[in-house]
Amino acid sequence: MDKNFVKNLRNRFPQISFMDQKGESYLDSASTSLKMDIVIETLKQIYETSVSNVHRGEHHLSLKVTAQYEQARSDVANFIGAEADEIIFTRNTTEGLNFLSESLKSFLKEGDEILITEMEHHSNFLPWKHLASELNLKLQIAPITSEAELDIPAFEKLLSSKTKIVSLTHISNVTGVINPLDKIIPLVRKTSSFIVIDAAQSISCISLDVNKMDCDFLVFSGHKIFSPSGIGVLYGKKSLLEKMPPYQTGGGTIFKVTKTHTEWANSPAKFEAGTPFIEGALALAKVLSFLKAEVNFKEVLNWERNLVRLSEDSLKGIEGICFMGSTNNRSNILSFIIEGIHSSDLAFILAKQKIALRAGHHCCMPLLQKLNLKTGVVRASFSVYNREEDIKALKTGLVKALDILKA
Ligand code: PLP
């Protein structure tokens, strides 16, 4: 990605100029990304001119916003190579995964197995753990290697005719390790299992095409890709969605209901109970359409990976520092510990120096237990608006924090 392109893209994030003026660095995009200017413009335009409900009115405002909402669905579908009716708007990744763990129940029976990995976020662990205990299924957890990558031979050994759901993250939110889905998915396809991809971290830095990936379901959150929080996406193969019962019921989900009988609407209406986050969907679609037209995701990942490499080079001289995960297979995340220092103490002192990053277990307690990390890890995560200046600030901040903590 050339520097001018990044410079222009940086200008599309109003909070960046606000933070630049205050000398602040934002290194927490894996938690939530900053928002693009088009998000603000879209929300402003709707609130000033077009407020109305969708699929619930005959008047001109409702018809207009319904058309915009359905266009947003098509734009989101286009971004990941899906069909519009394969896109269900959710609140976030977590809701998408809870949706699946509930709606896929009808395909499961006692003794079936669900396979996840040791690197899953709690959102891709707890729903399956609870489903397994509720239906008496076996939850298999594929191990990671010493480099915190998925142990693919061990993963393959856990696949069997009993495996009915495989759910895994594309990128670890703790180590930044990228799972090679092009190798993993064909292994799963040898079984009759459904494949669920948690794309919460990859959606903003890897171009995704659900057909090329050959997954059955994919979930992500708008807030991790420069859009509002409260809007998320569940992609599901049409043939499967048609057979699945709704996750929630209520307004908008039926063709016909009587006191004794319910006839569900087709997907996606059947899955979108109640008034959705209309303006969130419209803003997300605007962002994704912009990115699709203007941004090369290979360059995005290169830019972010380069910042991660430069950070590692810059910080590696610090006494006691240890980086998480494989150096050769990191995305936009650099996590580390410093021997003898609690991660929260570091993050607290860095925050005082206007560096925003995250410390702790990052909603991945089983992974931290596996890595024997009792006091959490510090995570710096990079996005298109980050620059080498942020790395300099991080290094200076860290050296100062250690002076304070070791004094
Ligand atoms: N999965 C991964 C890999 C994540 O990193 C996150 C959030 O950080 C989630 C799931 C949950 O996302 P959300 O909180 O937007 O539902």
mmCIF file of C-alpha atoms in Angstrom, residues 227-406:
data_model
loop_
_atom_site.group_PDB
_atom_site.id
_atom_site.type_symbol
_atom_site.label_atom_id
_atom_site.label_comp_id
_atom_site.label_asym_id
_atom_site.label_seq_id
_atom_site.Cartn_x
_atom_site.Cartn_y
_atom_site.Cartn_z
ATOM 1 C CA SER A 227 -18.795 0.753 10.964
ATOM 2 C CA PRO A 228 -21.172 1.266 13.892
ATOM 3 C CA SER A 229 -21.339 -1.126 16.821
ATOM 4 C CA GLY A 230 -24.650 -2.976 17.071
ATOM 5 C CA ILE A 231 -24.720 -4.232 13.488
ATOM 6 C CA GLY A 232 -23.309 -7.617 12.530
ATOM 7 C CA VAL A 233 -23.612 -10.145 9.751
ATOM 8 C CA LEU A 234 -24.346 -13.837 9.561
ATOM 9 C CA TYR A 235 -23.790 -15.440 6.176
ATOM 10 C CA GLY A 236 -25.430 -18.840 5.710
ATOM 11 C CA LYS A 237 -25.747 -21.080 2.662
ATOM 12 C CA LYS A 238 -29.235 -20.612 1.302
ATOM 13 C CA SER A 239 -30.017 -24.337 1.214
ATOM 14 C CA LEU A 240 -29.217 -24.567 4.941
ATOM 15 C CA LEU A 241 -30.960 -21.371 6.017
ATOM 16 C CA GLU A 242 -34.142 -22.628 4.382
ATOM 17 C CA LYS A 243 -34.129 -25.657 6.692
ATOM 18 C CA MET A 244 -33.254 -23.819 9.895
ATOM 19 C CA PRO A 245 -35.809 -22.595 12.430
ATOM 20 C CA PRO A 246 -35.681 -18.962 13.589
ATOM 21 C CA TYR A 247 -33.380 -18.078 16.466
ATOM 22 C CA GLN A 248 -35.770 -15.472 17.820
ATOM 23 C CA THR A 249 -39.427 -15.061 16.945
ATOM 24 C CA GLY A 250 -41.624 -11.999 16.691
ATOM 25 C CA GLY A 251 -42.577 -9.205 14.294
ATOM 26 C CA GLY A 252 -41.402 -9.704 10.730
ATOM 27 C CA THR A 253 -40.689 -13.444 10.927
ATOM 28 C CA ILE A 254 -43.926 -14.985 9.625
ATOM 29 C CA PHE A 255 -46.057 -15.412 6.506
ATOM 30 C CA LYS A 256 -49.076 -16.239 8.607
ATOM 31 C CA VAL A 257 -49.861 -16.941 12.230
ATOM 32 C CA THR A 258 -53.057 -18.089 13.945
ATOM 33 C CA LYS A 259 -53.712 -19.028 17.569
ATOM 34 C CA THR A 260 -52.609 -22.565 16.777
ATOM 35 C CA HIS A 261 -50.409 -22.448 13.683
ATOM 36 C CA THR A 262 -47.303 -20.556 12.516
ATOM 37 C CA GLU A 263 -46.007 -20.347 8.970
ATOM 38 C CA TRP A 264 -42.511 -18.829 8.899
ATOM 39 C CA ALA A 265 -41.445 -16.344 6.267
ATOM 40 C CA ASN A 266 -38.481 -17.183 4.027
ATOM 41 C CA SER A 267 -34.939 -16.339 5.024
ATOM 42 C CA PRO A 268 -33.725 -13.695 5.776
ATOM 43 C CA ALA A 269 -37.029 -12.267 7.134
ATOM 44 C CA LYS A 270 -37.594 -15.396 9.255
ATOM 45 C CA PHE A 271 -34.333 -14.637 11.093
ATOM 46 C CA GLU A 272 -34.713 -10.894 11.666
ATOM 47 C CA ALA A 273 -37.279 -10.612 14.447
ATOM 48 C CA GLY A 274 -38.237 -7.101 15.507
ATOM 49 C CA THR A 275 -37.141 -3.757 14.138
ATOM 50 C CA PRO A 276 -33.502 -4.068 13.016
ATOM 51 C CA PHE A 277 -30.667 -1.565 13.381
ATOM 52 C CA ILE A 278 -31.594 -0.028 10.029
ATOM 53 C CA GLU A 279 -29.148 2.874 10.015
ATOM 54 C CA GLY A 280 -26.362 0.551 11.170
ATOM 55 C CA ALA A 281 -26.992 -1.766 8.211
ATOM 56 C CA LEU A 282 -27.009 1.190 5.793
ATOM 57 C CA ALA A 283 -23.780 2.609 7.218
ATOM 58 C CA LEU A 284 -22.069 -0.792 7.161
ATOM 59 C CA ALA A 285 -23.078 -1.279 3.529
ATOM 60 C CA LYS A 286 -21.671 2.144 2.599
ATOM 61 C CA VAL A 287 -18.327 1.268 4.205
ATOM 62 C CA LEU A 288 -18.146 -2.164 2.595
ATOM 63 C CA SER A 289 -19.061 -0.773 -0.843
ATOM 64 C CA PHE A 290 -16.327 1.848 -0.496
ATOM 65 C CA LEU A 291 -13.756 -0.749 0.544
ATOM 66 C CA LYS A 292 -14.763 -3.111 -2.258
ATOM 67 C CA ALA A 293 -14.383 -0.387 -4.874
ATOM 68 C CA GLU A 294 -11.312 1.439 -3.560
ATOM 69 C CA VAL A 295 -9.180 -0.786 -1.382
ATOM 70 C CA ASN A 296 -6.848 -3.658 -2.161
ATOM 71 C CA PHE A 297 -6.966 -5.955 0.862
ATOM 72 C CA LYS A 298 -3.593 -7.526 0.070
ATOM 73 C CA GLU A 299 -2.071 -4.084 0.495
ATOM 74 C CA VAL A 300 -4.019 -3.545 3.713
ATOM 75 C CA LEU A 301 -2.689 -6.755 5.245
ATOM 76 C CA ASN A 302 0.843 -5.953 4.018
ATOM 77 C CA TRP A 303 0.661 -2.509 5.583
ATOM 78 C CA GLU A 304 -0.573 -3.837 8.914
ATOM 79 C CA ARG A 305 1.833 -6.781 8.961
ATOM 80 C CA ASN A 306 4.704 -4.447 8.245
ATOM 81 C CA LEU A 307 3.718 -2.336 11.257
ATOM 82 C CA VAL A 308 3.625 -5.511 13.369
ATOM 83 C CA ARG A 309 7.104 -6.503 12.137
ATOM 84 C CA LEU A 310 8.498 -3.025 12.777
ATOM 85 C CA SER A 311 6.986 -3.081 16.272
ATOM 86 C CA GLU A 312 8.538 -6.437 17.040
ATOM 87 C CA ASP A 313 11.941 -5.181 15.809
ATOM 88 C CA SER A 314 11.607 -2.021 17.838
ATOM 89 C CA LEU A 315 10.518 -3.724 21.072
ATOM 90 C CA LYS A 316 12.581 -6.900 20.997
ATOM 91 C CA GLY A 317 15.515 -5.327 22.897
ATOM 92 C CA ILE A 318 13.337 -4.719 25.968
ATOM 93 C CA GLU A 319 14.474 -6.956 28.812
ATOM 94 C CA GLY A 320 12.102 -9.826 29.555
ATOM 95 C CA ILE A 321 9.780 -9.228 26.580
ATOM 96 C CA CYS A 322 8.247 -12.277 24.947
ATOM 97 C CA PHE A 323 5.980 -12.084 21.881
ATOM 98 C CA MET A 324 3.005 -14.394 21.393
ATOM 99 C CA GLY A 325 2.485 -16.562 18.349
ATOM 100 C CA SER A 326 4.359 -17.322 15.178
ATOM 101 C CA THR A 327 6.523 -14.467 13.854
ATOM 102 C CA ASN A 328 5.911 -15.621 10.263
ATOM 103 C CA ASN A 329 2.162 -15.977 10.481
ATOM 104 C CA ARG A 330 0.876 -12.875 12.245
ATOM 105 C CA SER A 331 -1.753 -10.546 10.874
ATOM 106 C CA ASN A 332 -2.228 -7.118 12.395
ATOM 107 C CA ILE A 333 -1.789 -8.062 16.051
ATOM 108 C CA LEU A 334 1.315 -8.077 18.225
ATOM 109 C CA SER A 335 0.812 -9.431 21.742
ATOM 110 C CA PHE A 336 3.487 -9.710 24.352
ATOM 111 C CA ILE A 337 4.303 -10.151 28.003
ATOM 112 C CA ILE A 338 7.155 -8.689 30.001
ATOM 113 C CA GLU A 339 8.500 -11.076 32.603
ATOM 114 C CA GLY A 340 7.532 -10.153 36.132
ATOM 115 C CA ILE A 341 5.133 -7.357 35.110
ATOM 116 C CA HIS A 342 1.340 -7.573 35.113
ATOM 117 C CA SER A 343 -0.161 -6.789 31.689
ATOM 118 C CA SER A 344 -2.804 -4.475 33.218
ATOM 119 C CA ASP A 345 -0.126 -2.380 34.964
ATOM 120 C CA LEU A 346 1.598 -1.837 31.627
ATOM 121 C CA ALA A 347 -1.637 -0.935 29.811
ATOM 122 C CA PHE A 348 -2.587 1.464 32.618
ATOM 123 C CA ILE A 349 0.691 3.372 32.454
ATOM 124 C CA LEU A 350 0.648 3.359 28.642
ATOM 125 C CA ALA A 351 -2.852 4.855 28.743
ATOM 126 C CA LYS A 352 -1.517 7.680 30.912
ATOM 127 C CA GLN A 353 0.875 8.323 28.024
ATOM 128 C CA LYS A 354 -2.037 8.462 25.567
ATOM 129 C CA ILE A 355 -1.516 5.023 24.060
ATOM 130 C CA ALA A 356 -4.721 3.023 23.826
ATOM 131 C CA LEU A 357 -4.211 -0.727 23.768
ATOM 132 C CA ARG A 358 -5.632 -3.709 25.558
ATOM 133 C CA ALA A 359 -4.349 -6.015 28.267
ATOM 134 C CA GLY A 360 -5.790 -9.103 29.961
ATOM 135 C CA HIS A 361 -7.235 -12.378 28.747
ATOM 136 C CA HIS A 362 -8.937 -10.906 25.653
ATOM 137 C CA CYS A 363 -11.956 -13.213 26.137
ATOM 138 C CA CYS A 364 -9.711 -16.222 25.445
ATOM 139 C CA MET A 365 -9.183 -17.761 28.882
ATOM 140 C CA PRO A 366 -8.659 -21.340 27.615
ATOM 141 C CA LEU A 367 -5.910 -20.091 25.281
ATOM 142 C CA LEU A 368 -4.173 -18.151 28.037
ATOM 143 C CA GLN A 369 -4.432 -21.188 30.333
ATOM 144 C CA LYS A 370 -2.804 -23.309 27.613
ATOM 145 C CA LEU A 371 0.002 -20.749 27.225
ATOM 146 C CA ASN A 372 0.300 -20.541 31.025
ATOM 147 C CA LEU A 373 -0.163 -16.786 31.008
ATOM 148 C CA LYS A 374 -1.559 -15.980 34.427
ATOM 149 C CA THR A 375 -1.312 -12.200 34.288
ATOM 150 C CA GLY A 376 -2.679 -11.676 30.790
ATOM 151 C CA VAL A 377 -0.990 -10.302 27.701
ATOM 152 C CA VAL A 378 -0.613 -6.815 26.276
ATOM 153 C CA ARG A 379 -2.021 -6.517 22.769
ATOM 154 C CA ALA A 380 -1.162 -3.850 20.211
ATOM 155 C CA SER A 381 -3.376 -4.108 17.149
ATOM 156 C CA PHE A 382 -2.896 -2.142 13.950
ATOM 157 C CA SER A 383 -5.205 -0.851 11.254
ATOM 158 C CA VAL A 384 -4.974 1.176 8.050
ATOM 159 C CA TYR A 385 -4.808 4.445 9.990
ATOM 160 C CA ASN A 386 -1.756 3.451 12.056
ATOM 161 C CA ARG A 387 1.748 4.650 11.173
ATOM 162 C CA GLU A 388 5.330 4.216 12.292
ATOM 163 C CA GLU A 389 4.798 7.178 14.646
ATOM 164 C CA ASP A 390 2.485 4.926 16.688
ATOM 165 C CA ILE A 391 5.294 2.394 17.064
ATOM 166 C CA LYS A 392 7.696 5.090 18.256
ATOM 167 C CA ALA A 393 5.109 6.213 20.796
ATOM 168 C CA LEU A 394 4.596 2.619 21.937
ATOM 169 C CA LYS A 395 8.319 2.043 22.412
ATOM 170 C CA THR A 396 8.822 5.299 24.310
ATOM 171 C CA GLY A 397 5.746 4.619 26.408
ATOM 172 C CA LEU A 398 6.830 1.111 27.239
ATOM 173 C CA VAL A 399 10.342 2.109 28.265
ATOM 174 C CA LYS A 400 8.862 4.802 30.522
ATOM 175 C CA ALA A 401 6.300 2.374 31.970
ATOM 176 C CA LEU A 402 9.052 -0.093 32.825
ATOM 177 C CA ASP A 403 11.135 2.656 34.476
ATOM 178 C CA ILE A 404 8.129 3.484 36.656
ATOM 179 C CA LEU A 405 7.238 -0.132 37.454
ATOM 180 C CA LYS A 406 10.789 -1.237 38.181
#
